[in-house]
Each structure stands twice: as structure tokens, then as C-alpha cells.
Amino acid sequence: MSVDRREFLKIGGIAAAGSVAGSLLPAVTGLAALDAGGNVSRASGDHQWGMVIDVDKCTKGCDACADACRTENNVPLFGDPKRDIHWIRTITVKQRGVEDAEERQFPAMCYHCENPPCQHVCPVAATFTRADGIVLIDKHRCIGCRYCMVACPYKARSFVSQHVAHTWDDNKDVPRRMHGVVEKCTLCVHRIDKGEEPACVVACREKGGDAMSFGDLNDPASAVAAAVRSGKATRIRADLGTNPRVFYLGL
Amino acid sequence: MSKESGMVAAVLFLVLLASPFIYNAFSAPPTHRAELKLPDGGQCVRDTEWMRRNHMKLLMHTRDDVVREGVRLDREGLKGCRSCHPYRGEFCDQCHDYVGMQQECWNCHFYPESKTVINDEDREPGGTP
Ligand code: SF4
Ligand code: SF4
């Protein structure tokens, strides 16, 4: 089939119009995207998963999100602060240069950046971004070079420096890991694909201050999109241009 | 070298050359045989002949699909294998041990070795499933 230039431009125009219309449609399928086939789900660009964390609601001394993450994802603690693995951790901050500044706590994690430096430096393309915006590490490919740990400005990644004991109480939905790879928050991708929210978000709602909300940034009706639209949501170190998909309120 | 010693050397050489065959002819038949426990009935995701040669390719393909694209076709992955062949000791390990081919899947993925290991009363805390 030959297509002349006019024809080609016309088709291109229609396709572009179609994709714009498509992106304006609110997500109708909910969390688990279904293919036309009916039962095959696939990560799709229709969704851009993101999170909004309200710092004012994060309860001082609470660690519910981090605990839930450890249980859900079988994240080990080696008992050596230098080597411990953290997918999400609570940090305390204080305004610099202010007398008696109030100490505030909030969770820090991988922010699933739109422009992830960790991915750019990975020499074997083990770190990649899924179509729905989740930045993941393919541990089958990772060679443990740790370039990404240096590149991530948020200290979101940890190196598995020693053997991780497997136990019967592991969550069998999340594979354990060999030592010698790097790992980080997956935004509970195994739960998202089932249509559930990340474990930390659920834990924060049930046991903590309900500070975290998770949703589709592309869906105008979602709480995260509303928070971002309000203009009050900020990104950590926005000056770096990494464009995190995790936003903070009240920071 | 005399003619006789040359003959002796030649015979010795031939005997040495044939020694593996001679050894095998007189030794007991191999004791380990791969004995796969197969499920009663049911149909595998591909036909058996194909699976025998290509299961690793299918698993690799599924693996990349799941990790990279989020296509969760559990039926065609390790979870699918497990649903008909519940214990790897009775299935995967049989052939893999026989040919001395290591499986690295279980370093991270869950697939219990045998029924005795999975029984609650027998499970060792911290043991490898
Ligand atoms: S927070 Fe760090 S690890 Fe996560 S995507 Fe951004 S740069 Fe990569
Ligand atoms: S440690 Fe692994 S994920 Fe990180 S840059 Fe190296 S190969 Fe990529």
C-alpha cells in the first residue's frame, strides 16, 4: 500500500486528535485495566499512578506505613543501620535557621520520578518505567553496580548486601531477593495490578493519620489529581527536574 | 622397540580407549531416573512435547511480560506451573537434578519442594520452603 504525503498527514492528524480525546476521557476501568480480550490486564499509559502525602496529618512517632511495607514486601532488617533496607521510611525535618522550629515527620520513599536519573544511569536497563509511570527494577537483570543509588537524589534505593533468609511467613506474592541487587519501593505494583492500593496507604488510613492518598494523576476525579490541581501540592527538590509523581501537602 | 612390545602397547591403548564402554557393559544400570509425578488429566498450557523442549523460553517470555509490561497471565508463569505440579521436588527437580542443570528461580520465587516440607507441623521456622 502506498500512501502519499497528503494522505499520511491526514492520518497523522486523525491519530493525534484521537489520542488527545483519549487522554481527556476519565478512566472508566478503575484500577485494573482490562484489555479488549476481557481478562488480560496490562500496564497502560491511560493511568499515571501517583501519591499525595499530607504532612500535617502524619502522626509523630507513627511508623505504620513502614511496618506495613516490610510485611507486604518481605523487606528485611539486618540490624545494621548501615546496611538495612528501606523501601519507605519516616523522616523528621526541622526548618533550618529558625529558633525552636517545630519538628515534623513524614514518610519518604521512591517518588517514581517522571524523569528518573536512576533509570538514565542504569547500564543494563534493569531500571525502567512502566507505561503507567511506575519506576521498577528488573532484578533478573540488575548487576548490582549501584550507579542508581548514587544517581537518586532522594536516597530511595537500597543494596541487598547479604543473604536474605526466606521464611514461611513471607508474602508469597512478592518474590524474595538474592544478595547483590538493588531494590526500592515498587508502589506495590502487584497490588495495583489486582486493583488494590499500596500497603502503606491502607496502613496509614487504618492505623495512622490517614495522611497518604493514592490514585491516578490522569483521572481528574481522583483525590491526587485534585490535590495537584489545587496548587498546594509540592514536590521535594523540584529544582532538580526529576518531577516526582509523589506530592506533599503542607510541606 | 621390538615387535611384541609394540603389539602390547597397541592392545593396551585399544582397551583403554574402550574402557568406558566396557565399564558400562558390566556395571549396574543407572539408579536415578527422572520420575515426574503428573497430575491426573488436565491439559498443559502448551502441548507436552513442546513444553519438554521449550518451557524455559515460555517462562522467560512470561517473566519479561509480567515485569516490564504488567501482563499478569498467571496461567503461563510459575504460578501456573504450581497450580498443577504443586511440588517442585516431584517435577522440576527430577529432570534438572538428573542433568545437573541448576534452577535459579527458587532463589527468589516461592515453589515448595515437597509436601512434607509444606505441612504446617513439619515446617521449620526460617527454613527454605
Ligand atoms: S525517587 Fe530515586 S529511585 Fe525513585 S524514581 Fe526518582 S530517582 Fe529513581
Ligand atoms: S544497581 Fe542494578 S538497577 Fe542500579 S544501575 Fe546498577 S544494574 Fe541498574
CSV table of C-alpha atoms and ligand atoms in Angstrom, one decimal:
chain,number,residue,atom,x,y,z
A,1,MET,CA,0.0,0.0,0.0
A,2,SER,CA,1.4,3.4,-0.9
A,3,VAL,CA,0.3,6.5,1.0
A,4,ASP,CA,1.1,9.9,-0.4
A,5,ARG,CA,2.2,12.8,1.7
A,6,ARG,CA,-1.3,14.4,2.0
A,7,GLU,CA,-2.9,11.1,2.9
A,8,PHE,CA,-0.1,10.5,5.5
A,9,LEU,CA,-0.6,13.9,7.1
A,10,LYS,CA,-4.3,13.4,7.3
A,11,ILE,CA,-4.0,10.0,9.0
A,12,GLY,CA,-1.5,11.5,11.4
A,13,GLY,CA,-3.9,14.4,12.2
A,14,ILE,CA,-6.7,12.0,13.0
A,15,ALA,CA,-4.5,9.8,15.2
A,16,ALA,CA,-3.3,12.9,17.1
A,17,ALA,CA,-6.8,14.1,17.6
A,18,GLY,CA,-7.8,10.6,18.7
A,19,SER,CA,-5.0,10.4,21.3
A,20,VAL,CA,-5.9,13.8,22.7
A,21,ALA,CA,-9.5,12.8,23.1
A,22,GLY,CA,-8.5,9.5,24.6
A,23,SER,CA,-6.4,11.2,27.3
A,24,LEU,CA,-9.2,13.5,28.2
A,25,LEU,CA,-11.6,10.7,28.9
A,26,PRO,CA,-11.8,9.9,32.6
A,27,ALA,CA,-10.5,6.4,33.4
A,28,VAL,CA,-13.6,4.2,33.4
A,29,THR,CA,-12.0,0.9,34.1
A,30,GLY,CA,-10.9,1.6,37.6
A,31,LEU,CA,-7.6,0.4,38.9
A,32,ALA,CA,-7.1,-2.8,37.0
A,33,ALA,CA,-7.1,-2.0,33.3
A,34,LEU,CA,-8.8,-4.6,31.1
A,35,ASP,CA,-7.9,-5.3,27.5
A,36,ALA,CA,-10.5,-5.8,24.8
A,37,GLY,CA,-9.9,-9.5,25.3
A,38,GLY,CA,-11.6,-9.3,28.7
A,39,ASN,CA,-9.2,-10.9,31.1
A,40,VAL,CA,-5.7,-9.8,30.2
A,41,SER,CA,-4.6,-6.7,32.1
A,42,ARG,CA,-1.6,-4.7,31.0
A,43,ALA,CA,0.0,-1.6,32.4
A,44,SER,CA,-1.3,1.2,30.3
A,45,GLY,CA,-0.5,4.8,29.8
A,46,ASP,CA,-4.1,5.7,30.5
A,47,HIS,CA,-3.2,5.8,34.1
A,48,GLN,CA,-0.3,7.6,35.8
A,49,TRP,CA,-0.2,6.4,39.4
A,50,GLY,CA,0.8,8.9,41.9
A,51,MET,CA,0.5,9.7,45.6
A,52,VAL,CA,-0.2,12.7,47.8
A,53,ILE,CA,1.1,12.8,51.3
A,54,ASP,CA,-0.4,15.3,53.7
A,55,VAL,CA,2.4,16.2,56.2
A,56,ASP,CA,0.0,17.8,58.6
A,57,LYS,CA,-1.8,14.5,59.1
A,58,CYS,CA,1.3,12.4,59.6
A,59,THR,CA,1.3,11.4,63.3
A,60,LYS,CA,4.5,12.0,65.2
A,61,GLY,CA,6.1,8.7,66.1
A,62,CYS,CA,3.9,6.6,63.9
A,63,ASP,CA,5.6,4.0,61.7
A,64,ALA,CA,2.6,2.2,60.4
A,65,CYS,CA,3.4,2.7,56.7
A,66,ALA,CA,7.0,1.4,57.0
A,67,ASP,CA,5.9,-1.6,59.1
A,68,ALA,CA,3.1,-2.5,56.6
A,69,CYS,CA,5.7,-2.2,53.8
A,70,ARG,CA,8.1,-4.6,55.5
A,71,THR,CA,5.4,-7.2,55.9
A,72,GLU,CA,3.9,-6.8,52.4
A,73,ASN,CA,7.1,-6.8,50.5
A,74,ASN,CA,9.3,-9.0,52.8
A,75,VAL,CA,11.8,-6.2,53.3
A,76,PRO,CA,14.4,-7.4,55.7
A,77,LEU,CA,16.1,-5.6,58.5
A,78,PHE,CA,19.7,-6.8,59.1
A,79,GLY,CA,20.1,-5.0,62.4
A,80,ASP,CA,22.9,-2.9,61.0
A,81,PRO,CA,21.8,0.7,60.3
A,82,LYS,CA,24.4,1.0,57.5
A,83,ARG,CA,23.1,-1.9,55.6
A,84,ASP,CA,19.4,-2.0,56.4
A,85,ILE,CA,17.0,-1.9,53.5
A,86,HIS,CA,14.2,0.7,53.5
A,87,TRP,CA,11.5,1.0,50.8
A,88,ILE,CA,9.7,3.7,52.8
A,89,ARG,CA,11.0,5.4,55.9
A,90,THR,CA,9.7,8.1,58.2
A,91,ILE,CA,12.0,11.1,58.5
A,92,THR,CA,11.9,14.1,60.8
A,93,VAL,CA,12.7,17.6,59.5
A,94,LYS,CA,13.1,21.0,61.0
A,95,GLN,CA,13.2,24.4,59.4
A,96,ARG,CA,16.8,25.5,59.2
A,97,GLY,CA,17.8,28.7,60.9
A,98,VAL,CA,14.6,29.1,62.9
A,99,GLU,CA,14.7,29.1,66.7
A,100,ASP,CA,12.5,26.5,68.3
A,101,ALA,CA,11.3,25.3,64.9
A,102,GLU,CA,8.7,22.6,65.1
A,103,GLU,CA,9.9,19.1,64.2
A,104,ARG,CA,7.8,17.5,61.6
A,105,GLN,CA,7.6,13.9,60.4
A,106,PHE,CA,6.7,12.4,57.0
A,107,PRO,CA,7.3,9.3,55.0
A,108,ALA,CA,10.0,9.3,52.3
A,109,MET,CA,10.2,6.7,49.6
A,110,CYS,CA,10.8,6.3,45.9
A,111,TYR,CA,8.9,9.1,44.2
A,112,HIS,CA,8.6,7.3,40.8
A,113,CYS,CA,10.0,10.3,39.0
A,114,GLU,CA,8.8,11.3,35.6
A,115,ASN,CA,12.4,12.0,34.7
A,116,PRO,CA,14.2,9.4,36.8
A,117,PRO,CA,18.0,9.8,37.0
A,118,CYS,CA,18.3,6.3,38.3
A,119,GLN,CA,16.9,4.9,35.1
A,120,HIS,CA,19.2,7.1,32.9
A,121,VAL,CA,22.3,5.8,34.5
A,122,CYS,CA,21.5,2.1,34.7
A,123,PRO,CA,24.0,0.4,32.3
A,124,VAL,CA,21.9,-2.7,31.7
A,125,ALA,CA,18.4,-1.1,31.5
A,126,ALA,CA,17.4,-3.0,34.7
A,127,THR,CA,15.6,0.1,35.9
A,128,PHE,CA,12.7,1.1,33.7
A,129,THR,CA,9.5,3.0,33.8
A,130,ARG,CA,6.3,1.0,33.2
A,131,ALA,CA,3.7,2.5,30.9
A,132,ASP,CA,1.6,3.6,33.9
A,133,GLY,CA,4.5,5.5,35.4
A,134,ILE,CA,5.8,3.1,38.0
A,135,VAL,CA,9.6,3.0,38.1
A,136,LEU,CA,10.8,-0.5,38.7
A,137,ILE,CA,13.9,-2.6,38.9
A,138,ASP,CA,14.0,-5.8,36.9
A,139,LYS,CA,16.0,-7.8,39.5
A,140,HIS,CA,16.7,-10.5,36.9
A,141,ARG,CA,18.8,-8.0,35.1
A,142,CYS,CA,20.3,-5.9,37.8
A,143,ILE,CA,24.1,-6.4,38.1
A,144,GLY,CA,24.4,-4.6,41.4
A,145,CYS,CA,26.6,-1.8,40.2
A,146,ARG,CA,24.8,0.7,42.4
A,147,TYR,CA,25.1,3.6,39.9
A,148,CYS,CA,21.4,4.2,40.5
A,149,MET,CA,21.9,4.6,44.2
A,150,VAL,CA,24.3,7.4,43.5
A,151,ALA,CA,22.1,8.9,40.9
A,152,CYS,CA,18.9,9.0,43.0
A,153,PRO,CA,18.8,12.3,44.8
A,154,TYR,CA,16.2,11.0,47.4
A,155,LYS,CA,18.2,8.1,48.8
A,156,ALA,CA,15.3,5.8,47.8
A,157,ARG,CA,17.3,2.8,46.9
A,158,SER,CA,19.0,0.1,49.0
A,159,PHE,CA,21.5,-2.5,48.1
A,160,VAL,CA,20.9,-6.1,49.3
A,161,SER,CA,24.3,-6.6,50.8
A,162,GLN,CA,23.8,-10.0,52.3
A,163,HIS,CA,21.8,-13.2,52.1
A,164,VAL,CA,18.1,-12.6,53.0
A,165,ALA,CA,16.7,-15.5,54.9
A,166,HIS,CA,13.4,-16.9,53.5
A,167,THR,CA,10.7,-17.7,55.9
A,168,TRP,CA,7.4,-19.4,55.8
A,169,ASP,CA,5.7,-16.2,56.8
A,170,ASP,CA,6.8,-14.3,53.7
A,171,ASN,CA,4.2,-12.8,51.5
A,172,LYS,CA,4.3,-15.3,48.6
A,173,ASP,CA,3.1,-12.7,46.1
A,174,VAL,CA,6.3,-10.8,46.3
A,175,PRO,CA,9.5,-12.7,45.4
A,176,ARG,CA,12.3,-12.6,47.8
A,177,ARG,CA,15.7,-11.4,46.6
A,178,MET,CA,19.3,-12.6,46.1
A,179,HIS,CA,22.0,-10.5,47.6
A,180,GLY,CA,23.8,-8.3,45.1
A,181,VAL,CA,20.9,-6.4,43.6
A,182,VAL,CA,19.4,-3.0,44.3
A,183,GLU,CA,15.8,-2.6,45.4
A,184,LYS,CA,13.3,0.1,46.3
A,185,CYS,CA,9.6,0.8,46.6
A,186,THR,CA,7.6,-0.7,43.7
A,187,LEU,CA,4.4,1.3,44.7
A,188,CYS,CA,3.1,-2.2,45.5
A,189,VAL,CA,2.8,-3.0,41.8
A,190,HIS,CA,1.5,-6.5,42.5
A,191,ARG,CA,-1.4,-4.9,44.4
A,192,ILE,CA,-2.1,-2.2,41.9
A,193,ASP,CA,-2.4,-4.8,39.1
A,194,LYS,CA,-5.0,-6.5,41.3
A,195,GLY,CA,-6.9,-3.2,41.7
A,196,GLU,CA,-5.7,-2.6,45.3
A,197,GLU,CA,-4.0,0.3,46.8
A,198,PRO,CA,-0.4,0.2,48.1
A,199,ALA,CA,0.0,-1.4,51.5
A,200,CYS,CA,1.4,1.8,53.2
A,201,VAL,CA,-1.6,3.8,52.1
A,202,VAL,CA,-4.0,1.3,53.6
A,203,ALA,CA,-2.0,1.1,56.8
A,204,CYS,CA,-1.9,4.8,57.1
A,205,ARG,CA,-5.6,5.0,56.8
A,206,GLU,CA,-6.3,2.2,59.2
A,207,LYS,CA,-3.6,2.7,61.8
A,208,GLY,CA,-2.1,6.1,61.2
A,209,GLY,CA,-3.3,9.6,60.5
A,210,ASP,CA,-4.7,8.9,57.0
A,211,ALA,CA,-2.0,11.1,55.5
A,212,MET,CA,-1.4,9.3,52.3
A,213,SER,CA,-3.7,9.0,49.3
A,214,PHE,CA,-3.0,7.1,46.2
A,215,GLY,CA,-4.6,7.4,42.8
A,216,ASP,CA,-4.5,8.1,39.1
A,217,LEU,CA,-3.0,11.5,38.2
A,218,ASN,CA,-4.7,11.3,34.8
A,219,ASP,CA,-8.1,10.9,36.3
A,220,PRO,CA,-9.5,14.4,37.1
A,221,ALA,CA,-11.9,12.9,39.6
A,222,SER,CA,-9.2,11.4,41.8
A,223,ALA,CA,-8.1,12.9,45.0
A,224,VAL,CA,-4.5,13.1,43.9
A,225,ALA,CA,-5.3,14.9,40.8
A,226,ALA,CA,-7.5,17.4,42.8
A,227,ALA,CA,-4.6,18.0,45.2
A,228,VAL,CA,-2.2,18.6,42.4
A,229,ARG,CA,-4.7,21.0,40.7
A,230,SER,CA,-5.2,22.9,43.9
A,231,GLY,CA,-1.6,24.2,43.5
A,232,LYS,CA,-0.8,23.5,47.1
A,233,ALA,CA,1.0,20.2,46.5
A,234,THR,CA,4.8,20.4,46.3
A,235,ARG,CA,7.5,18.1,45.1
A,236,ILE,CA,10.6,17.6,47.0
A,237,ARG,CA,13.6,19.3,45.4
A,238,ALA,CA,11.5,20.4,42.4
A,239,ASP,CA,14.6,22.3,41.2
A,240,LEU,CA,16.3,19.1,40.2
A,241,GLY,CA,13.8,18.5,37.4
A,242,THR,CA,13.1,14.9,38.3
A,243,ASN,CA,9.4,15.6,38.6
A,244,PRO,CA,8.3,13.1,41.2
A,245,ARG,CA,4.9,11.5,41.0
A,246,VAL,CA,4.6,11.7,44.8
A,247,PHE,CA,3.5,15.1,46.1
A,248,TYR,CA,3.4,16.6,49.5
A,249,LEU,CA,0.8,18.8,51.1
A,250,GLY,CA,1.7,21.2,53.8
A,251,LEU,CA,5.5,21.0,53.5
B,1,MET,CA,61.1,-51.2,20.3
B,2,SER,CA,60.5,-54.9,19.5
B,3,LYS,CA,57.5,-56.0,17.5
B,4,GLU,CA,55.9,-57.7,20.6
B,5,SER,CA,56.1,-54.7,22.8
B,6,GLY,CA,54.6,-52.7,20.0
B,7,MET,CA,51.6,-55.1,19.9
B,8,VAL,CA,51.2,-55.0,23.7
B,9,ALA,CA,51.1,-51.2,23.6
B,10,ALA,CA,48.5,-51.2,20.8
B,11,VAL,CA,46.2,-53.6,22.7
B,12,LEU,CA,46.6,-51.6,25.9
B,13,PHE,CA,45.7,-48.5,24.0
B,14,LEU,CA,42.6,-50.1,22.5
B,15,VAL,CA,41.5,-51.4,25.9
B,16,LEU,CA,41.9,-48.0,27.4
B,17,LEU,CA,40.0,-46.4,24.6
B,18,ALA,CA,37.1,-48.8,25.1
B,19,SER,CA,37.2,-48.7,28.9
B,20,PRO,CA,34.1,-46.5,29.3
B,21,PHE,CA,32.1,-48.9,27.2
B,22,ILE,CA,33.5,-52.0,29.0
B,23,TYR,CA,32.8,-50.3,32.3
B,24,ASN,CA,29.2,-49.6,31.4
B,25,ALA,CA,28.6,-53.0,30.0
B,26,PHE,CA,29.3,-54.6,33.3
B,27,SER,CA,28.1,-52.1,35.8
B,28,ALA,CA,24.5,-51.9,37.3
B,29,PRO,CA,22.0,-49.8,35.3
B,30,PRO,CA,21.8,-46.1,36.4
B,31,THR,CA,19.9,-45.8,39.7
B,32,HIS,CA,18.5,-42.3,39.4
B,33,ARG,CA,15.7,-42.0,36.9
B,34,ALA,CA,13.7,-38.9,36.4
B,35,GLU,CA,10.2,-39.8,37.6
B,36,LEU,CA,7.8,-37.0,37.2
B,37,LYS,CA,4.6,-37.0,39.1
B,38,LEU,CA,2.0,-35.9,36.7
B,39,PRO,CA,-1.4,-34.6,37.5
B,40,ASP,CA,-4.4,-36.7,36.7
B,41,GLY,CA,-5.9,-35.4,33.5
B,42,GLY,CA,-5.9,-31.8,32.6
B,43,GLN,CA,-4.1,-30.1,29.8
B,44,CYS,CA,-0.9,-28.1,30.0
B,45,VAL,CA,-0.8,-24.6,28.5
B,46,ARG,CA,1.1,-26.0,25.5
B,47,ASP,CA,1.4,-29.5,24.3
B,48,THR,CA,3.8,-31.8,26.3
B,49,GLU,CA,6.3,-32.3,23.5
B,50,TRP,CA,6.7,-28.6,23.0
B,51,MET,CA,6.9,-27.9,26.7
B,52,ARG,CA,9.7,-30.5,27.2
B,53,ARG,CA,12.0,-28.5,24.9
B,54,ASN,CA,10.7,-25.0,25.3
B,55,HIS,CA,9.3,-24.5,28.9
B,56,MET,CA,12.3,-22.2,29.7
B,57,LYS,CA,11.6,-20.0,26.8
B,58,LEU,CA,7.9,-19.7,27.8
B,59,LEU,CA,8.9,-18.9,31.4
B,60,MET,CA,11.4,-16.2,30.3
B,61,HIS,CA,8.9,-14.7,28.0
B,62,THR,CA,6.2,-14.6,30.7
B,63,ARG,CA,8.7,-13.2,33.1
B,64,ASP,CA,9.6,-10.2,30.9
B,65,ASP,CA,5.9,-9.6,30.1
B,66,VAL,CA,5.0,-9.5,33.8
B,67,VAL,CA,7.9,-7.4,34.9
B,68,ARG,CA,8.1,-4.9,32.1
B,69,GLU,CA,4.5,-4.7,30.7
B,70,GLY,CA,2.4,-5.7,33.7
B,71,VAL,CA,0.8,-8.5,31.8
B,72,ARG,CA,-0.2,-10.9,34.5
B,73,LEU,CA,-1.0,-14.1,32.8
B,74,ASP,CA,-0.6,-16.2,35.9
B,75,ARG,CA,-1.5,-19.4,34.0
B,76,GLU,CA,1.6,-19.2,31.9
B,77,GLY,CA,4.1,-18.3,34.7
B,78,LEU,CA,5.5,-20.1,37.7
B,79,LYS,CA,2.2,-19.8,39.5
B,80,GLY,CA,0.5,-21.6,36.6
B,81,CYS,CA,3.1,-24.5,36.9
B,82,ARG,CA,2.5,-24.7,40.6
B,83,SER,CA,-1.3,-25.0,40.2
B,84,CYS,CA,-0.9,-28.4,38.5
B,85,HIS,CA,2.5,-29.5,39.7
B,86,PRO,CA,2.4,-28.3,43.3
B,87,TYR,CA,5.8,-29.5,44.4
B,88,ARG,CA,9.0,-28.8,42.5
B,89,GLY,CA,10.7,-31.8,44.1
B,90,GLU,CA,8.3,-34.1,42.2
B,91,PHE,CA,8.5,-32.2,39.0
B,92,CYS,CA,11.2,-29.6,38.1
B,93,ASP,CA,13.9,-31.1,40.3
B,94,GLN,CA,13.5,-34.6,38.8
B,95,CYS,CA,15.0,-33.7,35.4
B,96,HIS,CA,17.1,-30.8,36.5
B,97,ASP,CA,18.9,-32.9,39.1
B,98,TYR,CA,19.4,-35.7,36.6
B,99,VAL,CA,21.1,-33.5,34.0
B,100,GLY,CA,22.8,-31.3,36.7
B,101,MET,CA,21.2,-28.2,35.4
B,102,GLN,CA,20.7,-25.6,38.2
B,103,GLN,CA,17.5,-23.7,38.6
B,104,GLU,CA,17.9,-20.2,39.9
B,105,CYS,CA,14.2,-19.4,40.0
B,106,TRP,CA,13.8,-20.6,43.6
B,107,ASN,CA,16.5,-18.3,44.9
B,108,CYS,CA,13.7,-15.7,45.0
B,109,HIS,CA,10.4,-17.3,43.9
B,110,PHE,CA,8.2,-19.5,46.0
B,111,TYR,CA,7.7,-23.1,44.9
B,112,PRO,CA,7.7,-25.6,47.7
B,113,GLU,CA,10.0,-28.6,47.3
B,114,SER,CA,7.7,-31.3,48.6
B,115,LYS,CA,4.5,-32.0,50.5
B,116,THR,CA,6.4,-32.9,53.7
B,117,VAL,CA,8.1,-29.5,53.7
B,118,ILE,CA,4.9,-27.6,53.3
B,119,ASN,CA,2.9,-29.4,56.1
B,120,ASP,CA,2.4,-26.9,58.9
B,121,GLU,CA,3.5,-29.3,61.6
B,122,ASP,CA,6.8,-30.0,59.8
B,123,ARG,CA,7.7,-26.6,58.8
B,124,GLU,CA,10.9,-25.3,60.2
B,125,PRO,CA,10.9,-21.7,61.3
B,126,GLY,CA,13.2,-19.8,58.9
B,127,GLY,CA,13.6,-22.9,56.7
B,128,THR,CA,13.6,-22.7,52.9
B,129,PRO,CA,10.2,-23.6,51.5
C,1,SF4,S1,13.0,8.7,43.7
C,1,SF4,FE1,15.0,8.0,43.2
C,1,SF4,S2,14.8,5.8,42.8
C,1,SF4,FE2,12.7,6.7,42.7
C,1,SF4,S3,12.4,7.2,40.5
C,1,SF4,FE3,13.2,9.0,41.5
C,1,SF4,S4,15.4,8.9,41.2
C,1,SF4,FE4,14.6,6.8,40.8
C,2,SF4,S1,22.5,-1.5,40.6
C,2,SF4,FE1,21.1,-2.6,39.2
C,2,SF4,S2,19.4,-1.2,38.8
C,2,SF4,FE2,21.0,0.1,39.7
C,2,SF4,S3,22.1,0.9,38.0
C,2,SF4,FE3,23.2,-1.0,38.5
C,2,SF4,S4,22.2,-2.6,37.2
C,2,SF4,FE4,20.8,-0.8,37.2
